[in-house]
mmCIF file of N, CA, C and O in Angstrom:
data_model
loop_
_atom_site.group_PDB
_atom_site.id
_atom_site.type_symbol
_atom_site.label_atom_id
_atom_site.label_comp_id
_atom_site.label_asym_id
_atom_site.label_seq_id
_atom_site.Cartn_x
_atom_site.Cartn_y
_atom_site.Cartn_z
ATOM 1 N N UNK A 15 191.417 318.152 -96.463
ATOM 2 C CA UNK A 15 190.038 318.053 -96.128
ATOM 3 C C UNK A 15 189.731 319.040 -95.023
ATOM 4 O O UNK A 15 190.350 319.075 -93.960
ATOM 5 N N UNK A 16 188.980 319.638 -95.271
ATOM 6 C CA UNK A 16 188.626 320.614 -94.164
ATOM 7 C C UNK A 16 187.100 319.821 -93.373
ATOM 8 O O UNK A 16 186.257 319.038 -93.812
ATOM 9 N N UNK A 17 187.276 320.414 -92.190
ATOM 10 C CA UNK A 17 186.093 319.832 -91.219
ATOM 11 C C UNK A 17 185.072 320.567 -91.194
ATOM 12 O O UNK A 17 185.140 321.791 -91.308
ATOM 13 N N UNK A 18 183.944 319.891 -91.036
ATOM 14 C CA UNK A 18 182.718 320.599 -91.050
ATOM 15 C C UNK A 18 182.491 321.312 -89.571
ATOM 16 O O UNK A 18 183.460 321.403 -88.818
ATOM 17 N N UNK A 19 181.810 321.577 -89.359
ATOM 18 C CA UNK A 19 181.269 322.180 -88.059
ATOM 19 C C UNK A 19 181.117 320.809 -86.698
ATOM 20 O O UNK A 19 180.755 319.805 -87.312
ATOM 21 N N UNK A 20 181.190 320.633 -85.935
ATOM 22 C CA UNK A 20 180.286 319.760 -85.172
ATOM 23 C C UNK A 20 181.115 318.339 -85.556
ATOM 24 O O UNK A 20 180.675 317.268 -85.137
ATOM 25 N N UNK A 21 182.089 318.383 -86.209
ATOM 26 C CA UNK A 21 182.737 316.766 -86.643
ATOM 27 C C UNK A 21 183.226 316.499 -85.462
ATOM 28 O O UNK A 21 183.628 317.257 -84.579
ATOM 29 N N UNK A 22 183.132 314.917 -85.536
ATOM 30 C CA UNK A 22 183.556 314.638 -84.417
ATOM 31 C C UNK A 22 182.677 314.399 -83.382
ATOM 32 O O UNK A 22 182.739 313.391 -82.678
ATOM 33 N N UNK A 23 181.813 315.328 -83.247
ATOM 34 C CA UNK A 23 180.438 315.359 -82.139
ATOM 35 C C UNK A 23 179.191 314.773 -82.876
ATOM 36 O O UNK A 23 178.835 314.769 -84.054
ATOM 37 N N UNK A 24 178.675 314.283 -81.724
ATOM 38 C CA UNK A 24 177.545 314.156 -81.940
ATOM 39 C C UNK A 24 176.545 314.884 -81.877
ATOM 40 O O UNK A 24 176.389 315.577 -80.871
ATOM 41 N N UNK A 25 175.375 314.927 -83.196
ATOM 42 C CA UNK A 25 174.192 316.261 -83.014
ATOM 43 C C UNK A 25 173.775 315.679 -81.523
ATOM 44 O O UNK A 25 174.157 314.787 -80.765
ATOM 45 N N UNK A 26 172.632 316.848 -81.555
ATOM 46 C CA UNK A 26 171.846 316.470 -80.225
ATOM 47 C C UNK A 26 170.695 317.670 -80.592
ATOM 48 O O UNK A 26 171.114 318.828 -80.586
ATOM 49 N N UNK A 27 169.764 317.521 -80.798
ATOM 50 C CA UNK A 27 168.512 318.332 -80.901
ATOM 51 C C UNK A 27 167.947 319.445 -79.377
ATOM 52 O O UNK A 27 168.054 319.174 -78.181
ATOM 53 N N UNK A 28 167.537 320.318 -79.831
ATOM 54 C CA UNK A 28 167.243 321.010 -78.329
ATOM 55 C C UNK A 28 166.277 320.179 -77.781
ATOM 56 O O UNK A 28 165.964 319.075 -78.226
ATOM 57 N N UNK A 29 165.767 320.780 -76.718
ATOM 58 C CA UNK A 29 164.715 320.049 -75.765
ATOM 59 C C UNK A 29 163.331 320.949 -76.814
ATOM 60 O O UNK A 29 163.396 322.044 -77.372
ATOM 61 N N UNK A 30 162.184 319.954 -76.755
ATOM 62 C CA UNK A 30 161.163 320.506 -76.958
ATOM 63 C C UNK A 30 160.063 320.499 -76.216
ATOM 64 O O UNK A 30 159.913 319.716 -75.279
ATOM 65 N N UNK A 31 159.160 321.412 -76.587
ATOM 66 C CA UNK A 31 158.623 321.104 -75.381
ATOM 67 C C UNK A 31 157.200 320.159 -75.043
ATOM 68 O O UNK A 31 156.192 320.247 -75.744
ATOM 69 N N UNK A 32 157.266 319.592 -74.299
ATOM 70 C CA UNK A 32 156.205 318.623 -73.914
ATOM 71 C C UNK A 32 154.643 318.791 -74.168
ATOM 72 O O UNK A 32 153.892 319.466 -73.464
ATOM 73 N N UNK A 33 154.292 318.077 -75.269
ATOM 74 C CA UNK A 33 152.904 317.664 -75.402
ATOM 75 C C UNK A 33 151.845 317.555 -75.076
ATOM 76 O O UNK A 33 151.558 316.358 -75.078
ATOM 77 N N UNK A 34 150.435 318.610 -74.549
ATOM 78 C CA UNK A 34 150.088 317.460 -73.464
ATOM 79 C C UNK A 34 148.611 316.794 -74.362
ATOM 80 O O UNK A 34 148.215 317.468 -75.313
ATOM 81 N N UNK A 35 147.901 315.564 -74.036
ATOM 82 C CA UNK A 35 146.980 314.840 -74.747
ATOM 83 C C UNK A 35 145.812 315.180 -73.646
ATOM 84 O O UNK A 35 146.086 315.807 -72.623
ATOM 85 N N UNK A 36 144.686 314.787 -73.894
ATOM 86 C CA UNK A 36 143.647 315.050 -73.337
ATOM 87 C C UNK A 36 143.467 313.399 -72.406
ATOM 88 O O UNK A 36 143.343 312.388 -73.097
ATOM 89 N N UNK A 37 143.470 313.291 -71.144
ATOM 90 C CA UNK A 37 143.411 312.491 -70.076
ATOM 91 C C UNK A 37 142.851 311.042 -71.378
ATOM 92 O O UNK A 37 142.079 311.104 -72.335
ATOM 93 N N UNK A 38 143.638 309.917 -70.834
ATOM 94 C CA UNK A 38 143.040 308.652 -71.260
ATOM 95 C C UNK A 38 142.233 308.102 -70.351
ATOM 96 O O UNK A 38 142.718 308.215 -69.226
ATOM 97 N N UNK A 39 140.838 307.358 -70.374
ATOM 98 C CA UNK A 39 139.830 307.326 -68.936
ATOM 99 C C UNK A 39 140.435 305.586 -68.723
ATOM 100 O O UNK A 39 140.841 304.941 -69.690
ATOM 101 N N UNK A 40 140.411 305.238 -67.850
ATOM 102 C CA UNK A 40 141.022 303.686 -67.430
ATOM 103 C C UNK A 40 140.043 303.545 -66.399
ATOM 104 O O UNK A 40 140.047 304.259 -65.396
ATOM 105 N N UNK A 41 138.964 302.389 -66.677
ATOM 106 C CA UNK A 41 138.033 302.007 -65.614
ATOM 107 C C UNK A 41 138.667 300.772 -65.187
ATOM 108 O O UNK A 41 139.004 299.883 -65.969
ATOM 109 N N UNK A 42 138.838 300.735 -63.779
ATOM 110 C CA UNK A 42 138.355 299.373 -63.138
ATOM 111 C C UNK A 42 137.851 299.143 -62.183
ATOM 112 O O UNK A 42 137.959 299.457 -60.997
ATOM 113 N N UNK A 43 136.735 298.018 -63.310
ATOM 114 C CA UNK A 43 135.651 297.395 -61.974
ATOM 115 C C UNK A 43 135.859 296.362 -61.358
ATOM 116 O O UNK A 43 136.356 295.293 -61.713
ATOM 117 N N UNK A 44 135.431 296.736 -60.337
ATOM 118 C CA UNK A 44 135.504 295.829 -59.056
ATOM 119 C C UNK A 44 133.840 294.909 -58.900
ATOM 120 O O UNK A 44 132.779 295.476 -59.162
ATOM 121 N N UNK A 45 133.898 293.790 -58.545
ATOM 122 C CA UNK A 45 132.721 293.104 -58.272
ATOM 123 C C UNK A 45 133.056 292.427 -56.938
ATOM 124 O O UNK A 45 133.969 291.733 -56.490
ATOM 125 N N UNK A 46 131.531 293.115 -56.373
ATOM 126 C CA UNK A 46 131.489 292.084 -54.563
ATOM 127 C C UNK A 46 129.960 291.801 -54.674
ATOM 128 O O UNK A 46 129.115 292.553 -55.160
ATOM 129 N N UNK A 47 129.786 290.659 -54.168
ATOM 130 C CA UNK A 47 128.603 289.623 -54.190
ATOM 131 C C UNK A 47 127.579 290.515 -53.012
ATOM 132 O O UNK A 47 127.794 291.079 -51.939
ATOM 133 N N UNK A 48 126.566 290.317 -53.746
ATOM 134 C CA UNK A 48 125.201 290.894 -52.933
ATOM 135 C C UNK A 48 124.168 289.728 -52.766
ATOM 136 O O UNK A 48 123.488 289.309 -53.703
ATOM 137 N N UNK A 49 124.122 289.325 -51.700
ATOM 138 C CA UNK A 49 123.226 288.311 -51.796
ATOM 139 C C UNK A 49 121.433 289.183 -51.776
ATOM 140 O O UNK A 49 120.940 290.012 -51.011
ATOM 141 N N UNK A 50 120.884 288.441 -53.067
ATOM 142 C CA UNK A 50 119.518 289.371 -53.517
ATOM 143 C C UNK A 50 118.749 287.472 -53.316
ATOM 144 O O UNK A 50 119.282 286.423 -53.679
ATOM 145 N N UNK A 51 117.270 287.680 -52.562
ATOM 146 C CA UNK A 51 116.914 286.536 -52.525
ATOM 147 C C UNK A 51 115.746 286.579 -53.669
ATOM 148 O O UNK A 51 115.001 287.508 -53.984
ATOM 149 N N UNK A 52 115.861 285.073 -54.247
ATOM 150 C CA UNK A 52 114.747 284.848 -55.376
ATOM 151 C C UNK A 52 113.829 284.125 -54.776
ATOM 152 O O UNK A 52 114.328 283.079 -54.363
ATOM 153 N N UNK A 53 112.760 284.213 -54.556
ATOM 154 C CA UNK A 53 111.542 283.531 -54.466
ATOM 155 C C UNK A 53 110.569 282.611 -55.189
ATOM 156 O O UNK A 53 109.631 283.242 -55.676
ATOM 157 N N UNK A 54 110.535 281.557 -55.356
ATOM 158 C CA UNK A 54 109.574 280.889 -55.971
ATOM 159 C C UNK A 54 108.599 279.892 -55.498
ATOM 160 O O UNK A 54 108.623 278.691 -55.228
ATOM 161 N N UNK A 55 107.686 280.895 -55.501
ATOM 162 C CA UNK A 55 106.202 279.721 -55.118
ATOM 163 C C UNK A 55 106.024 278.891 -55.990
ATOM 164 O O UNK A 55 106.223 279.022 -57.198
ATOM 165 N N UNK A 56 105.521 277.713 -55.248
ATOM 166 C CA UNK A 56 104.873 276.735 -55.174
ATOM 167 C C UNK A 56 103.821 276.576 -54.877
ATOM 168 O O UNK A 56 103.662 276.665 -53.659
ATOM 169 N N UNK A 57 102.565 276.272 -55.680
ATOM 170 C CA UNK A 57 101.107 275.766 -55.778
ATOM 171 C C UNK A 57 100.796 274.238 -56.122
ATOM 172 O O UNK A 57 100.816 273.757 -57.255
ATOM 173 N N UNK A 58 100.507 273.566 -54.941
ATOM 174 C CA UNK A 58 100.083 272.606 -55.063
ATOM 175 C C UNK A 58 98.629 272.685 -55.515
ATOM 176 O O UNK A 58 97.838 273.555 -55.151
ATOM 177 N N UNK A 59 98.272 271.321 -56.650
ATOM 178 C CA UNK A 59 96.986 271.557 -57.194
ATOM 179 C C UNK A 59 96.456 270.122 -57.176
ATOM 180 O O UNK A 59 96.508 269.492 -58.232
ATOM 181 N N UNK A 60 95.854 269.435 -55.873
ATOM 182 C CA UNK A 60 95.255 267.840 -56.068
ATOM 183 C C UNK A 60 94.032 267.938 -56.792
ATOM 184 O O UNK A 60 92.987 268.414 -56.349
ATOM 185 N N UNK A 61 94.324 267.178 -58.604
ATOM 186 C CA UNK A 61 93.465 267.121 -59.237
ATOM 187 C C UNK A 61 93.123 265.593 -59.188
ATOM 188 O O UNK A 61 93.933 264.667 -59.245
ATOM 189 N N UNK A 62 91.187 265.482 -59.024
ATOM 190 C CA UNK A 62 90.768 264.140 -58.658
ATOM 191 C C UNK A 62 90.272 264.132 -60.272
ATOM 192 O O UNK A 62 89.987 265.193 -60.826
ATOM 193 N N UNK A 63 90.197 262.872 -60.954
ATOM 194 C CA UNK A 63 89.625 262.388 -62.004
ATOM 195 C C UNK A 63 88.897 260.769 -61.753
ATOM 196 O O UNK A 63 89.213 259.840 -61.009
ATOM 197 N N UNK A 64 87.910 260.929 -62.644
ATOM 198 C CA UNK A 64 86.934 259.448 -62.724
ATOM 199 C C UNK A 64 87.603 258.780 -63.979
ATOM 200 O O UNK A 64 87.779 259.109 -65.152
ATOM 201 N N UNK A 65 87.874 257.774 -63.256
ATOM 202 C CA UNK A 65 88.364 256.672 -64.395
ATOM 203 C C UNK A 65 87.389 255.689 -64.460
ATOM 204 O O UNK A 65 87.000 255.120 -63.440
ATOM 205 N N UNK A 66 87.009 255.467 -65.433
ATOM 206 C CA UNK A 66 86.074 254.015 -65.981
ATOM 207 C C UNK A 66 86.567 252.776 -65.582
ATOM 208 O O UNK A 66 87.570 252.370 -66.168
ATOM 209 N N UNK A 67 85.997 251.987 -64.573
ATOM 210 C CA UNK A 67 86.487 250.735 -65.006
ATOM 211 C C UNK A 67 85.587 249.641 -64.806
ATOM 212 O O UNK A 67 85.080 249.366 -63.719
ATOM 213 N N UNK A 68 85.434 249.138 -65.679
ATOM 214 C CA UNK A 68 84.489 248.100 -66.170
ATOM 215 C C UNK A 68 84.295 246.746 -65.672
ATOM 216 O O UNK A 68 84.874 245.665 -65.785
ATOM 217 N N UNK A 69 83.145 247.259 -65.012
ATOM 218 C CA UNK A 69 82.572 245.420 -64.360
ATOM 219 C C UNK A 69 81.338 245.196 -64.724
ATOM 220 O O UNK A 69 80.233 245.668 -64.458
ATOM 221 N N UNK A 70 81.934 244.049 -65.653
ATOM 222 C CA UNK A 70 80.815 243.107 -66.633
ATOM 223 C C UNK A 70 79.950 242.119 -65.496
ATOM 224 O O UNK A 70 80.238 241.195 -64.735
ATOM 225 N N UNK A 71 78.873 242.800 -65.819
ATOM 226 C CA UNK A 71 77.459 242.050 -65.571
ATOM 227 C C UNK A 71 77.020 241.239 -66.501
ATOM 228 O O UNK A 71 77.495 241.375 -67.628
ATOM 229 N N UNK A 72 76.332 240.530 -66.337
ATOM 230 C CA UNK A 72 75.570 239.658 -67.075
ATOM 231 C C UNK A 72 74.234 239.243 -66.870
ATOM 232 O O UNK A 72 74.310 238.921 -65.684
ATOM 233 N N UNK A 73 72.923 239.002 -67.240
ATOM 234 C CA UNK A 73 71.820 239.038 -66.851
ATOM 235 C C UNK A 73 71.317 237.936 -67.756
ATOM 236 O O UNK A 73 72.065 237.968 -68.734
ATOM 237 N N UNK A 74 70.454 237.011 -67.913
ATOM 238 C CA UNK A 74 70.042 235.827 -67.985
ATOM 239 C C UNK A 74 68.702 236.203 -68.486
ATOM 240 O O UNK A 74 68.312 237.342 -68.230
ATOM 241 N N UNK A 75 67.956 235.423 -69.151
ATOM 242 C CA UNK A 75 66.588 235.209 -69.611
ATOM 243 C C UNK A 75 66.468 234.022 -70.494
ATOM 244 O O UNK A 75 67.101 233.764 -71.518
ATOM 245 N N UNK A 76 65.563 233.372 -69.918
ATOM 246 C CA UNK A 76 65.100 232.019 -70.888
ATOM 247 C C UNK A 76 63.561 232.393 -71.672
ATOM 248 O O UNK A 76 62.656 233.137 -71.295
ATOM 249 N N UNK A 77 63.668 231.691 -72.697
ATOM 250 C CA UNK A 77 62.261 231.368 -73.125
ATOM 251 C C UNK A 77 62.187 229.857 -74.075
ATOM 252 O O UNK A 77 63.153 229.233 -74.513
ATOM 253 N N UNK A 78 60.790 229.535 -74.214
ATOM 254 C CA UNK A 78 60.831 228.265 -75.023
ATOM 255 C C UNK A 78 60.001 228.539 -76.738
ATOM 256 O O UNK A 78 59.018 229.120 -77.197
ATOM 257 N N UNK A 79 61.087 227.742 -77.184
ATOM 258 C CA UNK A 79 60.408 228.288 -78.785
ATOM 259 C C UNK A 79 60.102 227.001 -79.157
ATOM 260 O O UNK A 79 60.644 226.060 -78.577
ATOM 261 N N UNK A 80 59.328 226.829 -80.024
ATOM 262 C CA UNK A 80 58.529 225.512 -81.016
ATOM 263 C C UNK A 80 59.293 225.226 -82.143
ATOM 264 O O UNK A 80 59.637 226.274 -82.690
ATOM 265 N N UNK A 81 59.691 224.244 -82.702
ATOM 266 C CA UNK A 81 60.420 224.041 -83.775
ATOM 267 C C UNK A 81 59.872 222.472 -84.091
ATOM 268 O O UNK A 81 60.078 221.345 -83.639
ATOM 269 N N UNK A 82 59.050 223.095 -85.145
ATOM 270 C CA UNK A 82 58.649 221.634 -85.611
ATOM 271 C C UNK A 82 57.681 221.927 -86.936
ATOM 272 O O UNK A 82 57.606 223.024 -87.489
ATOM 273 N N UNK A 83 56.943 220.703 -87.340
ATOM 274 C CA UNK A 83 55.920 220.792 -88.200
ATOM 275 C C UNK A 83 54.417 220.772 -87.781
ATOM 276 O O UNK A 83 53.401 221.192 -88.335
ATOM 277 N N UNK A 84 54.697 219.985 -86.333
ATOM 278 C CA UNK A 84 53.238 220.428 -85.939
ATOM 279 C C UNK A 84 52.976 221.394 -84.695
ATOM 280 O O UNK A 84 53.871 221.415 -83.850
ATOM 281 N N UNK A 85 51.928 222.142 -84.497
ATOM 282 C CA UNK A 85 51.734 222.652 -83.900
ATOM 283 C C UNK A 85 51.860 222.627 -81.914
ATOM 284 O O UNK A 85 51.125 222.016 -81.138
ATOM 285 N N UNK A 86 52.837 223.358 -81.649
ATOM 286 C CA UNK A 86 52.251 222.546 -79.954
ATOM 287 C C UNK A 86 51.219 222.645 -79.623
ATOM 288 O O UNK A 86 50.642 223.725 -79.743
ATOM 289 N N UNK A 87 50.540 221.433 -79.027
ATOM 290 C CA UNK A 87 49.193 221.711 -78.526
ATOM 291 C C UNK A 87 49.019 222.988 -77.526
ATOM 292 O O UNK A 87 47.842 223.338 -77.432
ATOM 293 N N UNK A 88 49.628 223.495 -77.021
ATOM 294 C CA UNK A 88 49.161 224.650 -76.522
ATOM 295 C C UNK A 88 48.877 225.768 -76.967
ATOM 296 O O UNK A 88 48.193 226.665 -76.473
ATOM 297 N N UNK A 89 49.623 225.680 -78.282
ATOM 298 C CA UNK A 89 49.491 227.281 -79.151
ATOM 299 C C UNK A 89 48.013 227.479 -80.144
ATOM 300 O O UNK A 89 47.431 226.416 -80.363
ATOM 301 N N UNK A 90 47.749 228.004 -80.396
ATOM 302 C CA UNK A 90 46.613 228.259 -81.203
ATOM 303 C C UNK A 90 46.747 227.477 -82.801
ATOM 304 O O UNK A 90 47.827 227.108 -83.263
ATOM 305 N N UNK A 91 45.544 227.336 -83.440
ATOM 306 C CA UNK A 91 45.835 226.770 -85.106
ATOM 307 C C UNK A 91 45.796 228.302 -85.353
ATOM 308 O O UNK A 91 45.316 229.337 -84.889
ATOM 309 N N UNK A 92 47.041 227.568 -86.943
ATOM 310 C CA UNK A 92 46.930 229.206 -88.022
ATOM 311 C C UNK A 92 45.761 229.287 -88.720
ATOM 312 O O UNK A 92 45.222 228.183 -88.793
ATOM 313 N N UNK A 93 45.148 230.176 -89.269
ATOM 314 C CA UNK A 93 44.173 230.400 -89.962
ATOM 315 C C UNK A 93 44.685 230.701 -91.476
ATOM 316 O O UNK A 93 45.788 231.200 -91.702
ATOM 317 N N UNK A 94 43.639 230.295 -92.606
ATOM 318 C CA UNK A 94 44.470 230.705 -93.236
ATOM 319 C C UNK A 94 43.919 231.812 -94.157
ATOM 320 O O UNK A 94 44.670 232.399 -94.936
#
């Protein structure tokens, strides 16, 4: 058997040469508290309303009526 070249060894590739890529962007944000004040008015609005409320009166009247067959003497005769 005859030997090949390199038996025994291990290959090993030359060096090549280095790549370069266009920058990867890596943000980091940071958050710090701003105190921002909110305002909210207030409008007071005193609304007056009329409410109904009901107080029963009552008021009275008499009179005298005739109920009969003859005439009261005070009233006039019918004619006929």
């Amino acid at each position: 058997m005859a030997l090949q070249p390199n038996q025994g060894k291990q290959f090993q590739c030359p060096p090549a040469d280095p790549i370069m890529t266009d920058p990867e962007r890596v943000v980091r944000d940071f958050y710090h508290p701003q105190k921002v004040q909110v305002i909210h008015p207030i409008q007071i609005v005193n609304r007056h309303h009329c409410v109904p409320v009901y107080e029963h009166v009552y008021t009275c009247s008499e009179t005298d009526e005739y109920c009969g067959t003859h005439p009261h003497p005070h009233q006039g005769m019918l004619r006929k």
